[in-house]
Amino acid sequence: MQLEFVIATNNDFKISELTRELNFFGADGVSYAEVLGKKLNFPAEGTTSYRANAIKKAEFISQTLPDRLVIADDSGIKLTGRPNELGVQTARQLKAKYGTHAVNQDLIERAVDPDRGFKMQTVIALAKGGQTLATYQGVLVGKIARQIAPVGHGLDQILIPTGLNQTLGILPIAEFVKYDHRSKAVAALVKGAPNAIKEVES
């Protein structure tokens, strides 16, 4: 029987992407709002730690659904040439300021030549019964494209993984999951969750 994870987010795109990636690695995903029949307001996220933010969201929903395996993630980007310019709340801050499309344009303009390097990180927290069982990390490094690709969604339209000459969003799913930061975290989750669950139950 496949593991099923309840996804703790109100972001419809993130639900869709996490569900797709969980399915790819042999697990299932369902939105917490679908299980509860309503959406909740999450507690405010911090500004210093992706891991802490992911844990806060996972435990919040896990307290409401104590018998379910709940996951939440938090992600962010750092530019190699400007390591202190963008913080843990990068995506939320930039989207609030510019809108989704303009975030990509802003990052294109911020990227520092000649390497235009970046590091994208995701942390996924797994919780049950209001307590965190484990966290899993995924990292993508590469360069920022000079223009927005017409294929893909969000940052996937401008992130070029190291070793490739095309953006992440253009890749078919079988190739996408080899590079994508969130996919790597999902793969680690699906592989590691059974042992994390056993340790708590034993």
mmCIF file of C-alpha atoms in Angstrom:
data_model
loop_
_atom_site.group_PDB
_atom_site.id
_atom_site.type_symbol
_atom_site.label_atom_id
_atom_site.label_comp_id
_atom_site.label_asym_id
_atom_site.label_seq_id
_atom_site.Cartn_x
_atom_site.Cartn_y
_atom_site.Cartn_z
ATOM 1 C CA MET A 1 0.000 0.000 0.000
ATOM 2 C CA GLN A 2 1.346 3.419 -0.985
ATOM 3 C CA LEU A 3 2.016 6.044 1.623
ATOM 4 C CA GLU A 4 -0.342 9.010 1.494
ATOM 5 C CA PHE A 5 0.784 12.410 2.687
ATOM 6 C CA VAL A 6 -1.494 15.317 3.592
ATOM 7 C CA ILE A 7 -0.033 18.493 2.097
ATOM 8 C CA ALA A 8 -0.053 21.517 4.415
ATOM 9 C CA THR A 9 -0.343 24.537 2.130
ATOM 10 C CA ASN A 10 -2.938 26.840 0.615
ATOM 11 C CA ASN A 11 -0.867 27.216 -2.574
ATOM 12 C CA ASP A 12 -2.696 25.351 -5.347
ATOM 13 C CA PHE A 13 0.367 25.156 -7.601
ATOM 14 C CA LYS A 14 2.464 23.692 -4.805
ATOM 15 C CA ILE A 15 -0.236 21.085 -4.102
ATOM 16 C CA SER A 16 -0.278 20.125 -7.778
ATOM 17 C CA GLU A 17 3.502 19.912 -8.025
ATOM 18 C CA LEU A 18 3.972 17.971 -4.789
ATOM 19 C CA THR A 19 1.198 15.542 -5.745
ATOM 20 C CA ARG A 20 2.805 14.978 -9.152
ATOM 21 C CA GLU A 21 6.214 14.359 -7.607
ATOM 22 C CA LEU A 22 4.876 12.106 -4.862
ATOM 23 C CA ASN A 23 3.121 10.038 -7.533
ATOM 24 C CA PHE A 24 6.331 9.829 -9.547
ATOM 25 C CA PHE A 25 8.188 8.383 -6.555
ATOM 26 C CA GLY A 26 5.405 5.950 -5.640
ATOM 27 C CA ALA A 27 3.376 7.809 -3.007
ATOM 28 C CA ASP A 28 0.140 9.788 -2.871
ATOM 29 C CA GLY A 29 -0.660 13.339 -1.830
ATOM 30 C CA VAL A 30 -3.854 15.131 -0.857
ATOM 31 C CA SER A 31 -4.518 18.706 0.197
ATOM 32 C CA TYR A 32 -5.263 19.183 3.896
ATOM 33 C CA ALA A 33 -8.209 21.397 2.878
ATOM 34 C CA GLU A 34 -9.712 18.518 0.912
ATOM 35 C CA VAL A 35 -9.464 16.287 3.970
ATOM 36 C CA LEU A 36 -10.813 18.909 6.371
ATOM 37 C CA GLY A 37 -13.372 20.370 3.997
ATOM 38 C CA LYS A 38 -12.109 23.905 4.627
ATOM 39 C CA LYS A 39 -9.014 26.090 4.542
ATOM 40 C CA LEU A 40 -7.234 27.399 7.617
ATOM 41 C CA ASN A 41 -5.047 30.436 8.184
ATOM 42 C CA PHE A 42 -1.486 29.323 8.835
ATOM 43 C CA PRO A 43 0.650 30.945 11.539
ATOM 44 C CA ALA A 44 3.119 33.580 10.373
ATOM 45 C CA GLU A 45 6.382 32.199 9.003
ATOM 46 C CA GLY A 46 9.790 33.243 10.260
ATOM 47 C CA THR A 47 12.628 34.901 8.384
ATOM 48 C CA THR A 48 15.646 32.832 9.407
ATOM 49 C CA SER A 49 15.096 29.131 8.630
ATOM 50 C CA TYR A 50 13.438 27.103 5.853
ATOM 51 C CA ARG A 51 13.433 24.101 8.178
ATOM 52 C CA ALA A 52 11.692 25.978 10.988
ATOM 53 C CA ASN A 53 9.034 27.301 8.608
ATOM 54 C CA ALA A 54 8.340 23.858 7.154
ATOM 55 C CA ILE A 55 8.072 22.337 10.642
ATOM 56 C CA LYS A 56 5.708 25.070 11.831
ATOM 57 C CA LYS A 57 3.298 24.455 8.923
ATOM 58 C CA ALA A 58 3.453 20.649 9.148
ATOM 59 C CA GLU A 59 2.866 20.566 12.900
ATOM 60 C CA PHE A 60 0.031 23.109 12.654
ATOM 61 C CA ILE A 61 -1.994 20.913 10.296
ATOM 62 C CA SER A 62 -0.876 17.713 12.026
ATOM 63 C CA GLN A 63 -2.471 18.922 15.263
ATOM 64 C CA THR A 64 -5.773 19.164 13.420
ATOM 65 C CA LEU A 65 -5.322 15.818 11.628
ATOM 66 C CA PRO A 66 -3.350 13.841 14.242
ATOM 67 C CA ASP A 67 -3.781 10.426 12.611
ATOM 68 C CA ARG A 68 -2.460 11.494 9.215
ATOM 69 C CA LEU A 69 1.045 11.900 7.820
ATOM 70 C CA VAL A 70 1.378 15.619 7.126
ATOM 71 C CA ILE A 71 4.059 17.313 5.042
ATOM 72 C CA ALA A 72 4.940 20.958 4.482
ATOM 73 C CA ASP A 73 7.798 22.584 2.636
ATOM 74 C CA ASP A 74 9.628 25.879 2.492
ATOM 75 C CA SER A 75 11.944 27.001 -0.297
ATOM 76 C CA GLY A 76 14.192 29.887 -1.219
ATOM 77 C CA ILE A 77 16.903 31.082 -3.568
ATOM 78 C CA LYS A 78 20.326 32.657 -3.095
ATOM 79 C CA LEU A 79 22.262 34.370 -5.863
ATOM 80 C CA THR A 80 25.951 33.469 -5.909
ATOM 81 C CA GLY A 81 27.032 37.024 -6.598
ATOM 82 C CA ARG A 82 24.693 38.522 -3.987
ATOM 83 C CA PRO A 83 24.534 35.970 -1.166
ATOM 84 C CA ASN A 84 23.120 38.331 1.452
ATOM 85 C CA GLU A 85 20.556 40.106 -0.711
ATOM 86 C CA LEU A 86 17.683 37.609 -0.713
ATOM 87 C CA GLY A 87 16.448 35.983 2.488
ATOM 88 C CA VAL A 88 14.259 33.091 3.611
ATOM 89 C CA GLN A 89 11.098 34.952 2.597
ATOM 90 C CA THR A 90 12.378 35.748 -0.912
ATOM 91 C CA ALA A 91 9.492 34.315 -2.936
ATOM 92 C CA ARG A 92 6.763 35.742 -0.702
ATOM 93 C CA GLN A 93 8.404 39.157 -0.513
ATOM 94 C CA LEU A 94 9.065 39.450 -4.240
ATOM 95 C CA LYS A 95 5.628 38.156 -5.266
ATOM 96 C CA ALA A 96 3.958 40.647 -2.947
ATOM 97 C CA LYS A 97 6.073 43.443 -4.416
ATOM 98 C CA TYR A 98 6.091 42.564 -8.114
ATOM 99 C CA GLY A 99 3.649 39.747 -8.962
ATOM 100 C CA THR A 100 4.754 36.286 -10.141
ATOM 101 C CA HIS A 101 5.948 37.159 -13.656
ATOM 102 C CA ALA A 102 7.908 40.178 -12.509
ATOM 103 C CA VAL A 103 9.721 38.104 -9.873
ATOM 104 C CA ASN A 104 11.420 36.224 -12.684
ATOM 105 C CA GLN A 105 12.381 39.446 -14.440
ATOM 106 C CA ASP A 106 13.694 40.892 -11.190
ATOM 107 C CA LEU A 107 15.911 37.846 -10.583
ATOM 108 C CA ILE A 108 17.178 37.959 -14.182
ATOM 109 C CA GLU A 109 18.253 41.546 -13.580
ATOM 110 C CA ARG A 110 19.759 40.772 -10.166
ATOM 111 C CA ALA A 111 21.851 37.808 -11.406
ATOM 112 C CA VAL A 112 25.552 38.663 -11.471
ATOM 113 C CA ASP A 113 27.603 38.003 -14.602
ATOM 114 C CA PRO A 114 29.507 36.090 -15.756
ATOM 115 C CA ASP A 115 28.314 32.936 -13.966
ATOM 116 C CA ARG A 116 24.803 34.189 -12.977
ATOM 117 C CA GLY A 117 24.880 31.465 -10.322
ATOM 118 C CA PHE A 118 22.147 30.518 -7.853
ATOM 119 C CA LYS A 119 21.372 27.951 -5.172
ATOM 120 C CA MET A 120 17.739 26.889 -4.670
ATOM 121 C CA GLN A 121 16.839 24.947 -1.525
ATOM 122 C CA THR A 122 13.740 23.126 -0.275
ATOM 123 C CA VAL A 123 13.118 21.582 3.138
ATOM 124 C CA ILE A 124 10.154 19.240 3.669
ATOM 125 C CA ALA A 125 8.944 18.474 7.188
ATOM 126 C CA LEU A 126 7.029 15.281 7.991
ATOM 127 C CA ALA A 127 4.738 15.378 11.032
ATOM 128 C CA LYS A 128 2.217 13.143 12.751
ATOM 129 C CA GLY A 129 0.214 13.734 15.912
ATOM 130 C CA GLY A 130 1.430 17.302 16.115
ATOM 131 C CA GLN A 131 5.104 16.318 16.229
ATOM 132 C CA THR A 132 7.819 16.376 13.578
ATOM 133 C CA LEU A 133 9.125 12.934 12.619
ATOM 134 C CA ALA A 134 11.861 14.064 10.207
ATOM 135 C CA THR A 135 12.922 16.706 7.708
ATOM 136 C CA TYR A 136 14.286 16.229 4.190
ATOM 137 C CA GLN A 137 16.269 18.593 1.997
ATOM 138 C CA GLY A 138 16.760 19.131 -1.730
ATOM 139 C CA VAL A 139 19.165 21.533 -3.448
ATOM 140 C CA LEU A 140 19.464 22.779 -7.024
ATOM 141 C CA VAL A 141 22.416 24.825 -8.273
ATOM 142 C CA GLY A 142 22.910 26.393 -11.662
ATOM 143 C CA LYS A 143 22.562 29.749 -13.404
ATOM 144 C CA ILE A 144 19.804 32.272 -13.989
ATOM 145 C CA ALA A 145 18.660 32.508 -17.620
ATOM 146 C CA ARG A 146 18.841 35.818 -19.448
ATOM 147 C CA GLN A 147 15.200 35.645 -20.492
ATOM 148 C CA ILE A 148 12.003 33.964 -19.292
ATOM 149 C CA ALA A 149 11.247 30.662 -21.033
ATOM 150 C CA PRO A 150 7.706 30.313 -22.446
ATOM 151 C CA VAL A 151 7.353 26.841 -20.866
ATOM 152 C CA GLY A 152 7.077 26.035 -17.176
ATOM 153 C CA HIS A 153 5.777 27.835 -14.098
ATOM 154 C CA GLY A 154 7.285 30.368 -11.738
ATOM 155 C CA LEU A 155 11.028 30.154 -11.164
ATOM 156 C CA ASP A 156 11.209 26.998 -13.308
ATOM 157 C CA GLN A 157 11.106 29.380 -16.289
ATOM 158 C CA ILE A 158 14.471 30.966 -15.445
ATOM 159 C CA LEU A 159 16.501 28.321 -13.550
ATOM 160 C CA ILE A 160 19.073 26.436 -15.645
ATOM 161 C CA PRO A 161 20.552 23.459 -13.730
ATOM 162 C CA THR A 162 24.319 22.987 -13.805
ATOM 163 C CA GLY A 163 25.310 20.899 -16.823
ATOM 164 C CA LEU A 164 22.258 21.866 -18.890
ATOM 165 C CA ASN A 165 21.567 24.673 -21.353
ATOM 166 C CA GLN A 166 17.788 24.831 -20.895
ATOM 167 C CA THR A 167 15.515 25.894 -18.069
ATOM 168 C CA LEU A 168 14.055 23.492 -15.541
ATOM 169 C CA GLY A 169 10.463 23.988 -16.727
ATOM 170 C CA ILE A 170 11.214 22.720 -20.226
ATOM 171 C CA LEU A 171 12.335 19.291 -18.991
ATOM 172 C CA PRO A 172 10.010 16.253 -19.102
ATOM 173 C CA ILE A 173 9.074 14.937 -15.659
ATOM 174 C CA ALA A 174 11.589 12.067 -15.729
ATOM 175 C CA GLU A 175 14.421 14.567 -16.238
ATOM 176 C CA PHE A 176 12.868 17.351 -14.146
ATOM 177 C CA VAL A 177 12.919 15.291 -10.947
ATOM 178 C CA LYS A 178 16.666 14.604 -11.335
ATOM 179 C CA TYR A 179 17.460 18.291 -10.916
ATOM 180 C CA ASP A 180 14.565 20.014 -9.172
ATOM 181 C CA HIS A 181 15.211 20.946 -5.541
ATOM 182 C CA ARG A 182 11.692 20.076 -4.365
ATOM 183 C CA SER A 183 11.737 16.765 -6.259
ATOM 184 C CA LYS A 184 14.966 15.782 -4.505
ATOM 185 C CA ALA A 185 13.383 16.528 -1.144
ATOM 186 C CA VAL A 186 10.279 14.519 -2.105
ATOM 187 C CA ALA A 187 12.440 11.565 -3.175
ATOM 188 C CA ALA A 188 14.230 11.660 0.191
ATOM 189 C CA LEU A 189 10.866 11.874 1.985
ATOM 190 C CA VAL A 190 9.357 8.850 0.232
ATOM 191 C CA LYS A 191 12.528 6.833 0.850
ATOM 192 C CA GLY A 192 12.985 7.884 4.471
ATOM 193 C CA ALA A 193 9.423 8.153 5.792
ATOM 194 C CA PRO A 194 8.899 4.428 6.521
ATOM 195 C CA ASN A 195 11.883 4.362 8.872
ATOM 196 C CA ALA A 196 10.879 7.657 10.524
ATOM 197 C CA ILE A 197 7.399 6.246 11.159
ATOM 198 C CA LYS A 198 8.798 2.972 12.555
ATOM 199 C CA GLU A 199 11.061 4.821 14.994
ATOM 200 C CA VAL A 200 8.115 6.723 16.448
ATOM 201 C CA GLU A 201 5.863 3.649 16.638
ATOM 202 C CA SER A 202 8.467 1.319 18.157
#
